[in-house]
Short mmCIF file of C-alpha atoms in Angstrom, two decimals:
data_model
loop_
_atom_site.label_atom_id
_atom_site.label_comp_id
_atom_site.label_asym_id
_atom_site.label_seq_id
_atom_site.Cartn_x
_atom_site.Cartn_y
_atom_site.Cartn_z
CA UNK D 1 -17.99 34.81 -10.27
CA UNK D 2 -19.12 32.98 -13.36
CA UNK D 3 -22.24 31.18 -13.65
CA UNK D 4 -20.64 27.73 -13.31
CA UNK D 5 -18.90 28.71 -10.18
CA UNK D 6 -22.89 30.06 -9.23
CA UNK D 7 -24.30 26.79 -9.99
CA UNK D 8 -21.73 24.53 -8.15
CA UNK D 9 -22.20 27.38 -4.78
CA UNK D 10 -25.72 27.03 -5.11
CA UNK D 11 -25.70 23.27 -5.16
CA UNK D 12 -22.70 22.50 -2.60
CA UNK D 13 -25.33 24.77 -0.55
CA UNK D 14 -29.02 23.23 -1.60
CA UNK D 15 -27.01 19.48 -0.75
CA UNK D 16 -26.11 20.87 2.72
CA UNK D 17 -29.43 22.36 3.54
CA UNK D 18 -31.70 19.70 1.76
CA UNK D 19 -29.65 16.67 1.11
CA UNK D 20 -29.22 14.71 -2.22
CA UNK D 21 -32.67 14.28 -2.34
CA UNK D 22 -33.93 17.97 -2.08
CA UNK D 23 -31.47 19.33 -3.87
CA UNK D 24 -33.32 19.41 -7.21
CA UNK D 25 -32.11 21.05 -10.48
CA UNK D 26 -35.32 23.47 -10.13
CA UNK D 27 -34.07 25.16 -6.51
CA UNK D 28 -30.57 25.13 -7.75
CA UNK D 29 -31.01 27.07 -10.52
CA UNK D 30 -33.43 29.34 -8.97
CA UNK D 31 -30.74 29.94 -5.78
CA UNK D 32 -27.72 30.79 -8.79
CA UNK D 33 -30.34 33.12 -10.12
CA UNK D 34 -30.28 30.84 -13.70
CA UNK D 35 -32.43 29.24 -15.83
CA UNK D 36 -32.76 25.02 -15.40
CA UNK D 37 -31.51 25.36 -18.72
CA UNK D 38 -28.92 27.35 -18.61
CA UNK D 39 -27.72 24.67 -15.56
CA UNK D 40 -28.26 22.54 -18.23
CA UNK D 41 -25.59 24.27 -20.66
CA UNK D 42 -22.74 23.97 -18.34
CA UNK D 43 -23.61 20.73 -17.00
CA UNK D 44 -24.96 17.20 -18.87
CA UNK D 45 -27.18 16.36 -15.70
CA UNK D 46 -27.33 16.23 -11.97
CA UNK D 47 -24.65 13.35 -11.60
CA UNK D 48 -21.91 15.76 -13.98
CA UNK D 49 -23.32 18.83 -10.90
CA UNK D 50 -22.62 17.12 -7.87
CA UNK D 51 -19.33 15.37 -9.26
CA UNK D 52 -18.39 18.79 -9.58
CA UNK D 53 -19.00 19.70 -6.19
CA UNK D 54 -17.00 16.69 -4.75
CA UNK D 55 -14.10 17.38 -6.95
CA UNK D 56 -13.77 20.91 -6.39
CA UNK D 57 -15.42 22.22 -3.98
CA UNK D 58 -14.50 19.49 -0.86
CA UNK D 59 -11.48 20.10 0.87
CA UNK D 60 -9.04 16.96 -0.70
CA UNK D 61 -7.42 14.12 0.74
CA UNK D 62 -4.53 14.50 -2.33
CA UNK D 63 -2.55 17.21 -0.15
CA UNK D 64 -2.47 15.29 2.85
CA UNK D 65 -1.55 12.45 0.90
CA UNK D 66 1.38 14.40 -1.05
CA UNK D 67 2.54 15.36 2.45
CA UNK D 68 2.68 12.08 3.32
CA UNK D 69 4.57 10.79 0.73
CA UNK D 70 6.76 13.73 0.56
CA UNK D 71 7.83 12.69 4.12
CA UNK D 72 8.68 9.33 2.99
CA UNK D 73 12.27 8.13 5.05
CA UNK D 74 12.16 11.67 6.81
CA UNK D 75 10.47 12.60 10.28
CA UNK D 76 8.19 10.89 12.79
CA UNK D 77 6.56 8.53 10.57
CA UNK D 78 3.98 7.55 13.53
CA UNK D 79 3.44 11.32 13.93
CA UNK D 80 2.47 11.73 9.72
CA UNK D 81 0.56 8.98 9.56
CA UNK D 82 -1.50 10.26 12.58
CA UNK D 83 -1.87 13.60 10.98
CA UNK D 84 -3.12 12.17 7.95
CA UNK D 85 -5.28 9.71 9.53
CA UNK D 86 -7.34 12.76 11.14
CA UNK D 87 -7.12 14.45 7.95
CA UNK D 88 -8.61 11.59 6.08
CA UNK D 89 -11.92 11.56 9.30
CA UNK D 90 -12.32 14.86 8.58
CA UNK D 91 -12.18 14.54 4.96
CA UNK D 92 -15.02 11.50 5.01
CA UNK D 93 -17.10 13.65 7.60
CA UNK D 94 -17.04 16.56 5.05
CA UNK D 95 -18.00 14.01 1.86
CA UNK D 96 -20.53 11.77 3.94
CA UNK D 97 -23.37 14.62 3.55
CA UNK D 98 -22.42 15.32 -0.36
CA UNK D 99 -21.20 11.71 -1.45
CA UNK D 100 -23.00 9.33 0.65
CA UNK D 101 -26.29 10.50 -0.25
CA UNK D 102 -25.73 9.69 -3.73
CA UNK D 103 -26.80 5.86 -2.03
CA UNK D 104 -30.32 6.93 -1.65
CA UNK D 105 -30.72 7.34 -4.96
CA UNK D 106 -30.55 4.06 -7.29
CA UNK D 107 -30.91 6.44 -10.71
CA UNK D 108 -28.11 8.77 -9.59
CA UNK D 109 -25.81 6.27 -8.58
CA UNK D 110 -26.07 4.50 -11.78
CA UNK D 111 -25.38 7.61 -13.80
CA UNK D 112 -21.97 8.55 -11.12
CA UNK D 113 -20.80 4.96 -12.03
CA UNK D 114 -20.52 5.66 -15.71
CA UNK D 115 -19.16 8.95 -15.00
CA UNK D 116 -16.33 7.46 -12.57
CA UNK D 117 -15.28 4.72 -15.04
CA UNK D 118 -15.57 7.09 -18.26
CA UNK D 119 -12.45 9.17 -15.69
CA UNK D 120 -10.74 6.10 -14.92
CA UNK D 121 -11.54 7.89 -11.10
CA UNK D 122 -12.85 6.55 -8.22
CA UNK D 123 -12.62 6.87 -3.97
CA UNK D 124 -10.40 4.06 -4.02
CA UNK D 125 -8.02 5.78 -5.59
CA UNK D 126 -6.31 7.64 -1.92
CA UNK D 127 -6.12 3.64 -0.81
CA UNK D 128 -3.51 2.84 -3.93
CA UNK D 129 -2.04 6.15 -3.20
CA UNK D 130 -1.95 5.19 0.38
CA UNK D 131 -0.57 1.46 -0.49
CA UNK D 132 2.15 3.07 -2.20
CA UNK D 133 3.37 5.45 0.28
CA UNK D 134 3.54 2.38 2.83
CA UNK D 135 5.30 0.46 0.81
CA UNK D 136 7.96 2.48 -0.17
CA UNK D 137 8.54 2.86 3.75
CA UNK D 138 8.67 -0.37 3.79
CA UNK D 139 11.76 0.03 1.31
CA UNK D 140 13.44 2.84 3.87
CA UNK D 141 13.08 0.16 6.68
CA UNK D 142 10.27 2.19 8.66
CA UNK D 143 7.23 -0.46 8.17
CA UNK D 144 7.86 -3.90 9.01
CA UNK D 145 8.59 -5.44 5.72
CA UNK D 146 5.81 -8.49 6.46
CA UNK D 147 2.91 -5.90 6.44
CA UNK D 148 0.61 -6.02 3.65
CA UNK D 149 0.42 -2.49 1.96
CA UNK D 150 -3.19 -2.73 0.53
CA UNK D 151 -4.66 -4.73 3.34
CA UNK D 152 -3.21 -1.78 5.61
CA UNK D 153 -4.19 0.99 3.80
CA UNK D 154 -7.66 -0.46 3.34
CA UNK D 155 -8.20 -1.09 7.28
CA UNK D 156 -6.58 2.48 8.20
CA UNK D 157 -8.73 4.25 5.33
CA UNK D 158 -12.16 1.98 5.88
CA UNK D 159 -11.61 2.82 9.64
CA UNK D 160 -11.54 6.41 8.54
CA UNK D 161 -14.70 6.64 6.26
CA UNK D 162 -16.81 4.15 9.05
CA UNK D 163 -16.11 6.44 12.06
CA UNK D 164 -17.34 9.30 9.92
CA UNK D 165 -20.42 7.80 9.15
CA UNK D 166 -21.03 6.24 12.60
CA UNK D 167 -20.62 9.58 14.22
CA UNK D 168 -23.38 10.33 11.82
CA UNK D 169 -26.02 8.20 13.62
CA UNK D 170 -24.36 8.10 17.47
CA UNK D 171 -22.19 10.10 19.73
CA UNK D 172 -19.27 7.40 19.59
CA UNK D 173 -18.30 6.42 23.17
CA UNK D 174 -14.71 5.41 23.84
CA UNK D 175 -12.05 7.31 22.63
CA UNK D 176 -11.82 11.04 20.97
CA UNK D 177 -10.55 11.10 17.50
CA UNK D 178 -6.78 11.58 18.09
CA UNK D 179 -6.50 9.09 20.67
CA UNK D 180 -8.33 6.47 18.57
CA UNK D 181 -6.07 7.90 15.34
CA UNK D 182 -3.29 6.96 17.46
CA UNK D 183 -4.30 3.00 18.43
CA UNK D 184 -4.87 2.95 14.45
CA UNK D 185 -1.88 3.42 13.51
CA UNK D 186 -0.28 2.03 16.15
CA UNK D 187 -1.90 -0.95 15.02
CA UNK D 188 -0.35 -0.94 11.42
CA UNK D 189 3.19 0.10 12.68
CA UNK D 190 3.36 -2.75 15.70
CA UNK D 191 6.12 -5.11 14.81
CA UNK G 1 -49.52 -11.74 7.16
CA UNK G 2 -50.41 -8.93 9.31
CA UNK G 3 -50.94 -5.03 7.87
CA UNK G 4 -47.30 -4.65 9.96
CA UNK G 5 -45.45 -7.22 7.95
CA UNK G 6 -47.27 -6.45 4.94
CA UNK G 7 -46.03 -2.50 5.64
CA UNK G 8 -42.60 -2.94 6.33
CA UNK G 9 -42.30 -5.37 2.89
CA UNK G 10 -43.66 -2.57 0.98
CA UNK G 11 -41.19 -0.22 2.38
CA UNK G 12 -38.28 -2.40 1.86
CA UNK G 13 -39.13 -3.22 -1.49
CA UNK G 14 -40.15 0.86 -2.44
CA UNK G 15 -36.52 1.68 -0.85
CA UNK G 16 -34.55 -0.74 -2.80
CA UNK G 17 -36.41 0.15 -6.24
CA UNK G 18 -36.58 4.25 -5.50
CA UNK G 19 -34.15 4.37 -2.65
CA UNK G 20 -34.93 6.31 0.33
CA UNK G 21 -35.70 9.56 -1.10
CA UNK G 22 -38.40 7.94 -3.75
CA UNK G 23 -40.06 5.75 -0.63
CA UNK G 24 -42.78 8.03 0.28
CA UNK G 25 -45.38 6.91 2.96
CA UNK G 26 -47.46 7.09 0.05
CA UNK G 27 -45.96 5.41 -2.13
CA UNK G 28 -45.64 2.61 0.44
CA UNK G 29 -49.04 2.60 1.82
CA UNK G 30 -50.59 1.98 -1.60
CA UNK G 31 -48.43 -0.89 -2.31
CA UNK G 32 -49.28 -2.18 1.13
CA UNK G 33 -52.87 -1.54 0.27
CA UNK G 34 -53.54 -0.02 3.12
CA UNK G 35 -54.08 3.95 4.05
CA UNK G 36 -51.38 5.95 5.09
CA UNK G 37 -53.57 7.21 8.42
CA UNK G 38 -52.94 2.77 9.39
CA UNK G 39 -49.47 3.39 8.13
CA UNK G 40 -48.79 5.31 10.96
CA UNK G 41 -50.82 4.01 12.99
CA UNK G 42 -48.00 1.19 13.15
CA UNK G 43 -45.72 3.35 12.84
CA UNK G 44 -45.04 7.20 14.43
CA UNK G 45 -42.80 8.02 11.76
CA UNK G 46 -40.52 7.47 8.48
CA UNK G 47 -37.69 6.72 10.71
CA UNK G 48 -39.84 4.05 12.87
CA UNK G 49 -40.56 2.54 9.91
CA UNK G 50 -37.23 2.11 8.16
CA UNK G 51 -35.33 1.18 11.63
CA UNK G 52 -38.12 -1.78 11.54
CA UNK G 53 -37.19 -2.41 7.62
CA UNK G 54 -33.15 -2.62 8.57
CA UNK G 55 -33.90 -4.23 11.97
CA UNK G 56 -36.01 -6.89 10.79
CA UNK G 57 -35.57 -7.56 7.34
CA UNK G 58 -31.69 -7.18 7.08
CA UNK G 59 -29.72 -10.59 7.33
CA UNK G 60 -28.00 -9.28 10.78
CA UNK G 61 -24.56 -9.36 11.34
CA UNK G 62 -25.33 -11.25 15.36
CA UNK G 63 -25.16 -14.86 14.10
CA UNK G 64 -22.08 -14.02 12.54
CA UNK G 65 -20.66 -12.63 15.74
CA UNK G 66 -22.12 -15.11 17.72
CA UNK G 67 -20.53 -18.10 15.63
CA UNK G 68 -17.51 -16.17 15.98
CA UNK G 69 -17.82 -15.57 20.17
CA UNK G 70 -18.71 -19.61 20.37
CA UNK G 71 -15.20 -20.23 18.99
CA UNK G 72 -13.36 -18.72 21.04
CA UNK G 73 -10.46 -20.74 22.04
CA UNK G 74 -11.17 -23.51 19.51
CA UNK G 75 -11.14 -24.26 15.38
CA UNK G 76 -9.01 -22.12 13.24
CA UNK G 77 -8.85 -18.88 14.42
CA UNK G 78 -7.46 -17.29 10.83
CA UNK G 79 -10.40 -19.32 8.76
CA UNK G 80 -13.38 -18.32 11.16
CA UNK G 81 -12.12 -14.32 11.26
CA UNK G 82 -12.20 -14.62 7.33
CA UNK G 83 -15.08 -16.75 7.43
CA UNK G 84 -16.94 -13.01 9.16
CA UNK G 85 -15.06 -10.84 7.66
CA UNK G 86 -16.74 -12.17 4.19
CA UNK G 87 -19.96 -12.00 6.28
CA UNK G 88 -19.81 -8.54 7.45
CA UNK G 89 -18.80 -7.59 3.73
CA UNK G 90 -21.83 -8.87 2.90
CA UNK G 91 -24.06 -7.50 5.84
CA UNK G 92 -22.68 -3.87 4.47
CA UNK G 93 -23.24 -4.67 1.02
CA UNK G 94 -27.13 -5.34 1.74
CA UNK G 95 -27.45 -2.63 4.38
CA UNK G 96 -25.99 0.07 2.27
CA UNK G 97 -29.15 0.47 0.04
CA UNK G 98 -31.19 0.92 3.18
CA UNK G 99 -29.11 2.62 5.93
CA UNK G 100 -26.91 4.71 3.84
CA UNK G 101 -29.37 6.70 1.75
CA UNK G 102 -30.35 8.40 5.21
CA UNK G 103 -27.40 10.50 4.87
CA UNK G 104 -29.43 11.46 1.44
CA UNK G 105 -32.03 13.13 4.17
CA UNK G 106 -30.67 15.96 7.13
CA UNK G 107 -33.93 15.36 8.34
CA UNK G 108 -34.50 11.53 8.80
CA UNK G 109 -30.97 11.19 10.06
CA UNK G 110 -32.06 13.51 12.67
CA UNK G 111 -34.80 11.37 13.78
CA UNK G 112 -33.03 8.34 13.35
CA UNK G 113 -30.18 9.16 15.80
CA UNK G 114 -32.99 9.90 17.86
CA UNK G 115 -34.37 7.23 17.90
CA UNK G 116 -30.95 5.01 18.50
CA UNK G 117 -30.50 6.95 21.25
CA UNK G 118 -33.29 6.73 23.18
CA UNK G 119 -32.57 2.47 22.54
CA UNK G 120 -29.13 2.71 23.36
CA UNK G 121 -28.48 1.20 19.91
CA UNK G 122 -26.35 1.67 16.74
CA UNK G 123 -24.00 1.04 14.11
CA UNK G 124 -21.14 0.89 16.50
CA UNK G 125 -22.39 -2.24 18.27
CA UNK G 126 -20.78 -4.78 15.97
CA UNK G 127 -17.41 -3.25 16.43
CA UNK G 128 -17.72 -3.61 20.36
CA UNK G 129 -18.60 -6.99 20.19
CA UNK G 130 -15.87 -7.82 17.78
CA UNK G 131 -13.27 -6.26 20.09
CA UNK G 132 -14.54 -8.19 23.04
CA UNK G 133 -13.97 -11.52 20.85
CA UNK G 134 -10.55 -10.54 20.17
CA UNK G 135 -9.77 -10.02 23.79
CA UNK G 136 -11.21 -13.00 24.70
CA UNK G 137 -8.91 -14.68 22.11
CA UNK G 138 -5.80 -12.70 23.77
CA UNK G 139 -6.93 -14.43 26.71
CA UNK G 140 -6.64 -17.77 25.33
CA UNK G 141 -3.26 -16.41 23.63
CA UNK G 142 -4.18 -17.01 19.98
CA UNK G 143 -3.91 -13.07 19.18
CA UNK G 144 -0.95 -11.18 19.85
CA UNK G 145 -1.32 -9.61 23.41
CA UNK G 146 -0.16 -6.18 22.19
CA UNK G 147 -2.73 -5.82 19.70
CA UNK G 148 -5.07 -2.87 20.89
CA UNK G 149 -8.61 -5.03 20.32
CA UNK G 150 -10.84 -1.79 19.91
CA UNK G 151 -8.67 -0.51 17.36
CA UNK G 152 -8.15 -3.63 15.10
CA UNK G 153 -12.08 -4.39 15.18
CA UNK G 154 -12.41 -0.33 14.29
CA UNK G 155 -10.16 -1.08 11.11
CA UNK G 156 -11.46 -4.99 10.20
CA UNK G 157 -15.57 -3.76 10.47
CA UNK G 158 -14.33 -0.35 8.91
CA UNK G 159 -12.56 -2.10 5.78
CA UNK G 160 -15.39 -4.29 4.91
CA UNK G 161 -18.27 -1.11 5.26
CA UNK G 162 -15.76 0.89 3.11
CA UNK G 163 -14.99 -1.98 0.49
CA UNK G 164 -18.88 -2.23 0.05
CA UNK G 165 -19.74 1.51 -0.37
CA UNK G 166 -16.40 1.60 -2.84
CA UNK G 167 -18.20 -1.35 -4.89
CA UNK G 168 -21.51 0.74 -5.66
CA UNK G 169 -19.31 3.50 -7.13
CA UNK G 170 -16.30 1.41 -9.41
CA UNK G 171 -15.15 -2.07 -10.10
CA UNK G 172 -13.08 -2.63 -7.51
CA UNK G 173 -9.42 -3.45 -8.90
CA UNK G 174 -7.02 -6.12 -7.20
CA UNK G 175 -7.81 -8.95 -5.16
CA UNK G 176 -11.30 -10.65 -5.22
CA UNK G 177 -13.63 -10.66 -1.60
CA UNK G 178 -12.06 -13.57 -0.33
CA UNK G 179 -8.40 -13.01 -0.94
CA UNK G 180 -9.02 -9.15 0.50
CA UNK G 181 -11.02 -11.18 3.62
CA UNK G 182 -7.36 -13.32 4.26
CA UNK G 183 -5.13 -10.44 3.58
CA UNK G 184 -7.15 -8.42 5.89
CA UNK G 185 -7.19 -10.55 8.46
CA UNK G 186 -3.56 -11.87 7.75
CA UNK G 187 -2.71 -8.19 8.79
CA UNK G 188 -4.37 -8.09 12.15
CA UNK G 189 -3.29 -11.42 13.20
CA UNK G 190 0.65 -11.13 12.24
CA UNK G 191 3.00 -11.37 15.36
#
């Protein structure tokens, strides 16, 4: 393994165990058995680190989303869009600890904002993705033709990433996930 | 203004300037002028103190709710769900700098859900009450009967908490807050 791959380990790790906040350059470097500068080499600063760890080490929400559109006019649409609607909890759930901490931190924030735009990237990016797969269901007659696209992908995705971070703070009474997957989409697919 | 008051100002304003990681009890003590031994006298712990910060100091979402529970049955239906929807936008917006840097902290989340617990409080209230508004306006037949209520207030509080966390990260493309607010709600309220 190179040192790179070291350094994004050790920091995926040092987030998990300490947060955002305790995951310093200093006890990263010293669990990849590097210098600070040597972290330093391979990466411009701690916002470049931990984009790295949400890009590639976090389990993506672009293969559910391929599947998705791949099944486009084919199958049990209710049934994909369930599937993916779990995979998209579970993907938030996974990004909450790495991602959301980046809020407690006004200097880092600032610093992943440049970095997004400089990539043209972003997490709104699966709702487009999202928007498009619904409407082109829309064209194959399987979603009423009256819903809006981007207003339904926003609800179905923004109900994803809130029960991830809810579950964060409360046991969530009510339903389990796939039930409550199911009345979501349910929802967006009622006629 | 009491050493209370004058402690939970210093701990908003230390969290919004060095967000939650950079608002030590130090830090906020001295800017409180008082010591941190009366800090906690006040309070037993970080996570006392910033549940007082977002409890008391946050604009809450319950007036909006409450306008929106007194209307039940009468006005536009459409204008007053857009009218909160632009409210709860802006509730998450504001709240994100203080509640969502806890995820920055395993720790203080720890004792924060704690802490909810033990009130039988949380996050998840708003939704409940919004769902209880929509049934009541199935009731009075001005929302589709077949909507599932707990769902459609899961996916209208869940698109506004996304849309603000999306906003700290890029400029949002498409449709400005108030267009998003009608096309949102346009979607839950179609027949």
């Amino acid at each position: 393994m190179g040192t790179r791959e070291r350094i994004i380990d050790a920091a995926e790790q040092a987030i998990q165990e300490f947060g955002i906040s305790g995951a310093t350059t200093k006890r990263i470097a010293k669990q990849a058995a590097c210098s600070e500068a040597l972290l330093y080499k391979h990466f411009a600063g701690k916002e470049e680190l931990f984009l790295a760890v949400v890009i590639e080490r976090m389990p993506a929400l672009g293969p559910a989303l391929e599947e998705l559109r791949a099944a486009v006019g084919r199958g049990d649409l209710r049934a994909n869009l369930v599937t993916f609607t779990l995979a998209a909890l579970g993907f938030y759930t996974r990004a909450q600890g790495i991602a959301g901490g980046l809020l407690g931190d006004p200097a880092l924030i600032t610093g992943f904002r440049a970095l997004l735009a400089e990539r043209g990237s972003g997490p709104h990016v699966p709702i487009q993705v999202l928007a498009g797969v619904l409407r082109d269901e829309q064209r194959a007659g399987r979603v009423d033709a009256a819903l809006d696209a981007d207003a339904a992908a926003s609800m179905l995705m923004g109900a994803c990433f809130h029960r991830a971070n809810l579950a964060r703070f409360v046991d969530l009474p009510g339903h389990g996930d796939e039930e409550w997957a199911a009345a979501v989409v349910g929802t967006l697919l009622r006629r």
